[in-house]
Each structure stands twice: as structure tokens, then as C-alpha cells.
Short mmCIF file of C-alpha atoms in Angstrom, two decimals:
data_model
loop_
_atom_site.label_atom_id
_atom_site.label_comp_id
_atom_site.label_asym_id
_atom_site.label_seq_id
_atom_site.Cartn_x
_atom_site.Cartn_y
_atom_site.Cartn_z
CA GLU A 21 -16.15 -0.08 -3.95
CA ILE A 22 -12.96 0.96 -4.78
CA VAL A 23 -11.27 -0.85 -7.92
CA MET A 24 -7.73 -1.15 -7.85
CA THR A 25 -5.98 -1.86 -11.25
CA GLN A 26 -2.30 -2.94 -11.59
CA SER A 27 -0.25 -2.92 -14.81
CA PRO A 28 1.06 -4.69 -16.43
CA ALA A 29 -0.55 -8.06 -15.96
CA THR A 30 2.72 -9.64 -17.10
CA LEU A 31 6.42 -8.06 -16.73
CA SER A 32 9.45 -9.73 -18.06
CA VAL A 33 12.43 -8.78 -16.66
CA SER A 34 16.03 -9.89 -16.56
CA PRO A 35 17.90 -10.45 -13.35
CA GLY A 36 19.67 -7.30 -11.95
CA GLU A 37 17.58 -4.95 -13.81
CA ARG A 38 14.99 -2.88 -12.26
CA ALA A 39 11.35 -3.35 -12.28
CA THR A 40 8.48 -0.88 -12.16
CA LEU A 41 5.16 -2.04 -11.28
CA SER A 42 1.85 0.43 -11.26
CA CYS A 43 -1.43 0.49 -9.46
CA ARG A 44 -4.32 3.12 -9.65
CA ALA A 45 -7.24 3.22 -7.41
CA SER A 46 -10.50 4.46 -8.96
CA GLN A 47 -10.98 7.09 -6.13
CA THR A 48 -8.70 8.20 -3.89
CA VAL A 49 -7.04 6.20 -0.97
CA SER A 50 -4.45 8.70 0.47
CA SER A 51 -1.32 6.59 1.46
CA TYR A 52 -3.41 3.80 2.64
CA LEU A 53 -1.67 1.38 -0.06
CA ALA A 54 -0.10 -1.89 0.70
CA TRP A 55 1.89 -4.12 -1.76
CA TYR A 56 2.33 -7.90 -1.25
CA GLN A 57 4.71 -10.54 -2.82
CA GLN A 58 3.25 -14.25 -3.42
CA LYS A 59 5.03 -16.90 -4.73
CA PRO A 60 3.22 -20.27 -5.92
CA GLY A 61 1.87 -22.16 -2.59
CA GLN A 62 2.73 -19.30 -0.19
CA ALA A 63 0.65 -16.80 1.78
CA PRO A 64 1.39 -13.28 0.36
CA ARG A 65 3.91 -11.33 2.13
CA LEU A 66 3.76 -7.61 2.83
CA LEU A 67 6.38 -5.63 1.23
CA ILE A 68 5.10 -1.94 1.65
CA TYR A 69 2.56 -0.23 3.59
CA ALA A 70 1.62 3.16 4.16
CA ALA A 71 2.60 3.35 0.02
CA SER A 72 6.10 3.78 0.89
CA THR A 73 6.77 2.14 4.40
CA ARG A 74 9.25 -0.88 3.93
CA ALA A 75 7.80 -3.58 6.15
CA THR A 76 10.07 -5.57 8.43
CA GLY A 77 12.99 -7.33 6.94
CA ILE A 78 11.89 -6.05 3.42
CA PRO A 79 15.29 -5.45 1.54
CA ALA A 80 16.03 -1.88 0.55
CA ARG A 81 15.87 -3.05 -3.32
CA PHE A 82 12.11 -2.74 -2.85
CA SER A 83 10.46 0.82 -2.82
CA GLY A 84 6.84 2.28 -2.69
CA SER A 85 5.84 5.60 -3.99
CA GLY A 86 2.37 7.35 -4.74
CA SER A 87 -0.29 8.63 -3.29
CA GLY A 88 -3.92 9.56 -4.07
CA THR A 89 -4.63 7.54 -7.05
CA GLU A 90 -1.30 6.50 -8.32
CA PHE A 91 1.21 4.11 -6.70
CA THR A 92 4.49 2.45 -7.87
CA LEU A 93 6.45 -0.46 -6.88
CA THR A 94 10.01 -0.48 -7.85
CA ILE A 95 12.35 -3.28 -7.29
CA SER A 96 15.88 -1.77 -8.20
CA SER A 97 17.95 -5.05 -9.06
CA LEU A 98 16.07 -7.74 -9.54
CA GLN A 99 16.97 -10.94 -7.80
CA SER A 100 15.98 -14.62 -8.57
CA GLU A 101 14.10 -14.57 -5.78
CA ASP A 102 11.88 -11.54 -6.39
CA PHE A 103 10.30 -13.47 -9.51
CA ALA A 104 6.34 -13.66 -8.16
CA VAL A 105 3.16 -11.95 -8.56
CA TYR A 106 2.65 -8.45 -6.74
CA TYR A 107 -0.59 -7.42 -5.54
CA CYS A 108 -1.47 -3.81 -4.26
CA GLN A 109 -4.30 -3.45 -1.97
CA HIS A 110 -5.77 -0.11 -0.23
CA TYR A 111 -7.36 0.08 3.34
CA ASN A 112 -8.81 3.31 3.12
CA ASN A 113 -12.47 2.38 3.73
CA TRP A 114 -14.22 -0.82 3.58
CA PRO A 115 -14.15 -2.88 1.55
CA TYR A 116 -10.89 -2.87 0.92
CA THR A 117 -9.67 -4.39 -2.24
CA PHE A 118 -6.72 -5.57 -3.96
CA GLY A 119 -5.47 -5.32 -7.63
CA GLN A 120 -5.36 -8.26 -10.01
CA GLY A 121 -1.96 -8.64 -9.60
CA THR A 122 1.35 -8.23 -11.70
CA LYS A 123 3.45 -11.25 -12.46
CA LEU A 124 6.69 -10.77 -12.58
CA GLU A 125 8.82 -13.49 -14.49
CA ILE A 126 12.52 -13.85 -15.90
CA LYS A 127 13.04 -12.57 -19.48
CA GLN B 12 6.88 -14.54 16.64
CA VAL B 13 3.58 -14.14 15.30
CA GLN B 14 1.43 -17.29 14.08
CA LEU B 15 -1.60 -17.58 12.48
CA VAL B 16 -2.98 -21.58 12.13
CA GLU B 17 -6.24 -22.28 10.14
CA SER B 18 -8.17 -25.02 10.29
CA GLY B 19 -11.66 -26.52 9.46
CA GLY B 20 -11.53 -26.66 5.57
CA GLY B 21 -12.70 -29.53 3.69
CA LEU B 22 -14.86 -30.86 0.81
CA VAL B 23 -18.97 -29.68 1.23
CA LYS B 24 -21.73 -29.86 -1.26
CA PRO B 25 -23.33 -26.83 -2.56
CA GLY B 26 -25.72 -25.59 0.14
CA GLY B 27 -24.00 -27.07 2.63
CA SER B 28 -21.63 -25.26 5.78
CA LEU B 29 -18.54 -25.32 7.33
CA ARG B 30 -16.77 -23.42 10.16
CA LEU B 31 -13.22 -22.45 9.82
CA SER B 32 -11.04 -21.39 12.95
CA CYS B 33 -7.97 -19.83 13.15
CA THR B 34 -5.72 -19.86 16.60
CA ALA B 35 -3.53 -16.58 16.81
CA SER B 36 -0.20 -16.47 18.98
CA GLY B 37 2.87 -14.01 19.50
CA PHE B 38 0.69 -11.09 19.76
CA THR B 39 -1.87 -9.31 21.77
CA PHE B 40 -4.52 -10.81 19.72
CA SER B 41 -7.21 -8.30 21.25
CA ASP B 42 -5.78 -5.42 19.91
CA TYR B 43 -5.85 -6.22 16.09
CA TYR B 44 -8.63 -6.40 13.93
CA MET B 45 -8.58 -9.52 12.06
CA SER B 46 -9.67 -10.94 8.64
CA TRP B 47 -10.70 -13.91 6.52
CA ILE B 48 -9.38 -13.51 2.77
CA ARG B 49 -9.93 -15.97 0.20
CA GLN B 50 -7.92 -16.76 -3.12
CA ALA B 51 -9.64 -19.25 -5.73
CA PRO B 52 -7.42 -21.62 -7.50
CA GLY B 53 -5.23 -19.58 -10.18
CA LYS B 54 -6.97 -16.76 -9.05
CA GLY B 55 -6.47 -13.23 -7.15
CA LEU B 56 -7.25 -12.06 -3.66
CA GLU B 57 -10.63 -11.64 -2.18
CA TRP B 58 -11.28 -9.64 1.41
CA VAL B 59 -14.13 -11.90 2.70
CA ALA B 60 -14.56 -10.19 6.25
CA TYR B 61 -13.22 -8.11 8.88
CA ILE B 62 -13.58 -7.94 12.54
CA SER B 63 -12.26 -5.17 15.12
CA GLY B 64 -10.50 -6.14 18.15
CA SER B 65 -13.49 -6.10 20.37
CA GLY B 66 -15.75 -7.55 17.68
CA SER B 67 -17.97 -4.56 17.63
CA ALA B 68 -17.20 -3.53 13.79
CA ILE B 69 -17.77 -5.87 11.32
CA TYR B 70 -17.35 -6.02 7.54
CA TYR B 71 -18.44 -8.22 4.80
CA ALA B 72 -17.79 -8.34 1.03
CA ASP B 73 -21.24 -8.22 -0.68
CA SER B 74 -20.45 -11.97 -2.25
CA VAL B 75 -20.57 -13.42 1.23
CA LYS B 76 -23.13 -11.28 2.98
CA GLY B 77 -25.73 -12.99 4.55
CA ARG B 78 -24.27 -16.09 4.15
CA PHE B 79 -21.22 -15.89 6.24
CA THR B 80 -20.23 -14.82 9.54
CA ILE B 81 -17.40 -13.78 10.99
CA SER B 82 -16.58 -13.75 15.10
CA ARG B 83 -13.73 -13.70 17.20
CA ASP B 84 -13.15 -15.37 20.93
CA ASN B 85 -10.31 -13.14 22.69
CA ALA B 86 -10.02 -15.37 25.83
CA GLN B 87 -9.16 -18.13 23.34
CA ASN B 88 -6.84 -15.93 20.71
CA SER B 89 -9.42 -17.26 18.00
CA LEU B 90 -11.04 -16.14 15.14
CA TYR B 91 -13.85 -18.18 13.27
CA LEU B 92 -15.90 -17.92 10.16
CA GLN B 93 -19.12 -19.72 9.99
CA MET B 94 -19.99 -20.05 5.98
CA ASN B 95 -23.55 -21.11 5.08
CA SER B 96 -25.38 -21.59 2.03
CA LEU B 97 -21.80 -22.41 0.03
CA ARG B 98 -21.79 -22.22 -3.62
CA ASP B 99 -19.58 -23.49 -5.83
CA GLU B 100 -17.76 -19.99 -6.40
CA ASP B 101 -16.64 -20.05 -2.58
CA THR B 102 -14.05 -22.59 -3.38
CA ALA B 103 -10.73 -21.04 -2.41
CA VAL B 104 -7.88 -21.15 0.08
CA TYR B 105 -9.22 -19.26 3.17
CA TYR B 106 -6.57 -17.26 5.25
CA CYS B 107 -6.67 -15.55 8.52
CA ALA B 108 -5.10 -12.59 8.25
CA LYS B 109 -3.95 -9.96 10.95
CA GLY B 110 -4.10 -6.20 10.77
CA ALA B 111 -5.44 -3.76 7.63
CA ALA B 112 -1.86 -3.67 5.97
CA ILE B 113 -1.66 -7.59 6.46
CA ASP B 114 1.86 -7.97 8.30
CA SER B 115 0.77 -11.99 9.06
CA TRP B 116 -0.78 -14.48 7.22
CA GLY B 117 -1.75 -18.13 8.12
CA GLN B 118 -0.66 -20.74 5.90
CA GLY B 119 -4.33 -21.13 4.44
CA THR B 120 -7.26 -23.71 4.71
CA LEU B 121 -8.71 -25.29 1.31
CA VAL B 122 -12.40 -25.07 1.41
CA THR B 123 -13.85 -26.80 -2.12
CA VAL B 124 -17.40 -26.77 -2.77
CA SER B 125 -18.65 -29.45 -4.84
CA SER B 126 -21.53 -32.12 -5.65
#
């Protein structure tokens, strides 16, 4: 099983600033990597798939990069609605697995 | 637009059984892999089971293998999860989900396993 490790566990950032979230895979997942945002009481929402492709309706301030084992989600200028928990997930081969999440909180 | 609506959650005793259902609309159901994904209270996401569009390919997490069965009825645009021998640690919100990079999620149904 591929283990996905996200860092940091919690990230404190001020509105308007940039946030950088990391995700590392224990073995290569090529570009089969997705990012999700989850707010309390809601289902997750797909932000990025194929490591760097924004999902439908996702603002341009969200960007993804990386391939192989190292991936990054960048939010260029944080808005109030961006404070949430973010998960990475690989879909290279079964079992698909999620990272443990990064909580993005207001500084 | 795509809609996924789960039902069937509830309170069940350890060792008991429950069957979850998910009704899909807004897309050609038989064209897509579908999944059940769960989230224990205050915890992260865990992929439980995954089924191909035709139903010929099925995968389970080790934590549920031999106890849970995923199935689908493409004529009814429905996905199912039969859960047997339930344990306390199966307590979670269960989401119905579309695809491998999941672009659509249901609202979730809560399963509570407790005596």
C-alpha cells in the first residue's frame, strides 16, 4: 500500500498570503494525484486532479504541481472561504489512499 | 447536474449488518467506476471499496475485506454496500463517490456501531 504523507499537519496563514501544502508518496504515483478541500459538515470537494489540472469551477488561485513522489498544492492569495482541511489522494493503483490532511487555519 | 444520494445508515450493534444504497443521476452511471469512502468522527478519509462500471472489477480495503460487499445495478443507477460483522471501528460517515479522482460525492450517511 502506498502511504501518503502530508505536511504540515496544521498551517497558519493570514488572509491574502500564499499557502503551500505538501504531499509525499511512499512510492511513485506518476501524476495520479488529486487534492480535495473539506469544510466542517461537508463532503470533500475536488480541487486538482492529474497533479496539476484544476477541476471544474475551481478558482485560478489554486494550483498543483509535482510528479512521482513529491507534490504541492499552492493557494496564491488566501480568501476567507479557503480555510479548511486539505487532503491529497493517489489513484495510481489499488488501494487508493488519502493523506492524513492539512488543516489550514487563519493566523 | 450530477447527484449522488445515499441512504441506509443508522445505529447497529456490533456483529450486526446494514445495507447502504446510493442513487445516482445526471450522468451515464454505467460508464463510471464508483466507490464507497468513509470518514470516522474527527478523522481522515478512508477508501472502502471500488467497483468498475460493468461490475467486473471490485477492490476492497483490507480493513473490510470479507465483511463488506460492494455491488451495483446499472439499470437502476444504484450503488450498494452490504456491511456484515460490523465493528465499533466501522462507525463513520459513508460517502458514495464517482470516479478515481472523485469529482462528485454524496452528502454522506452516518453508520454508528455501538451496543
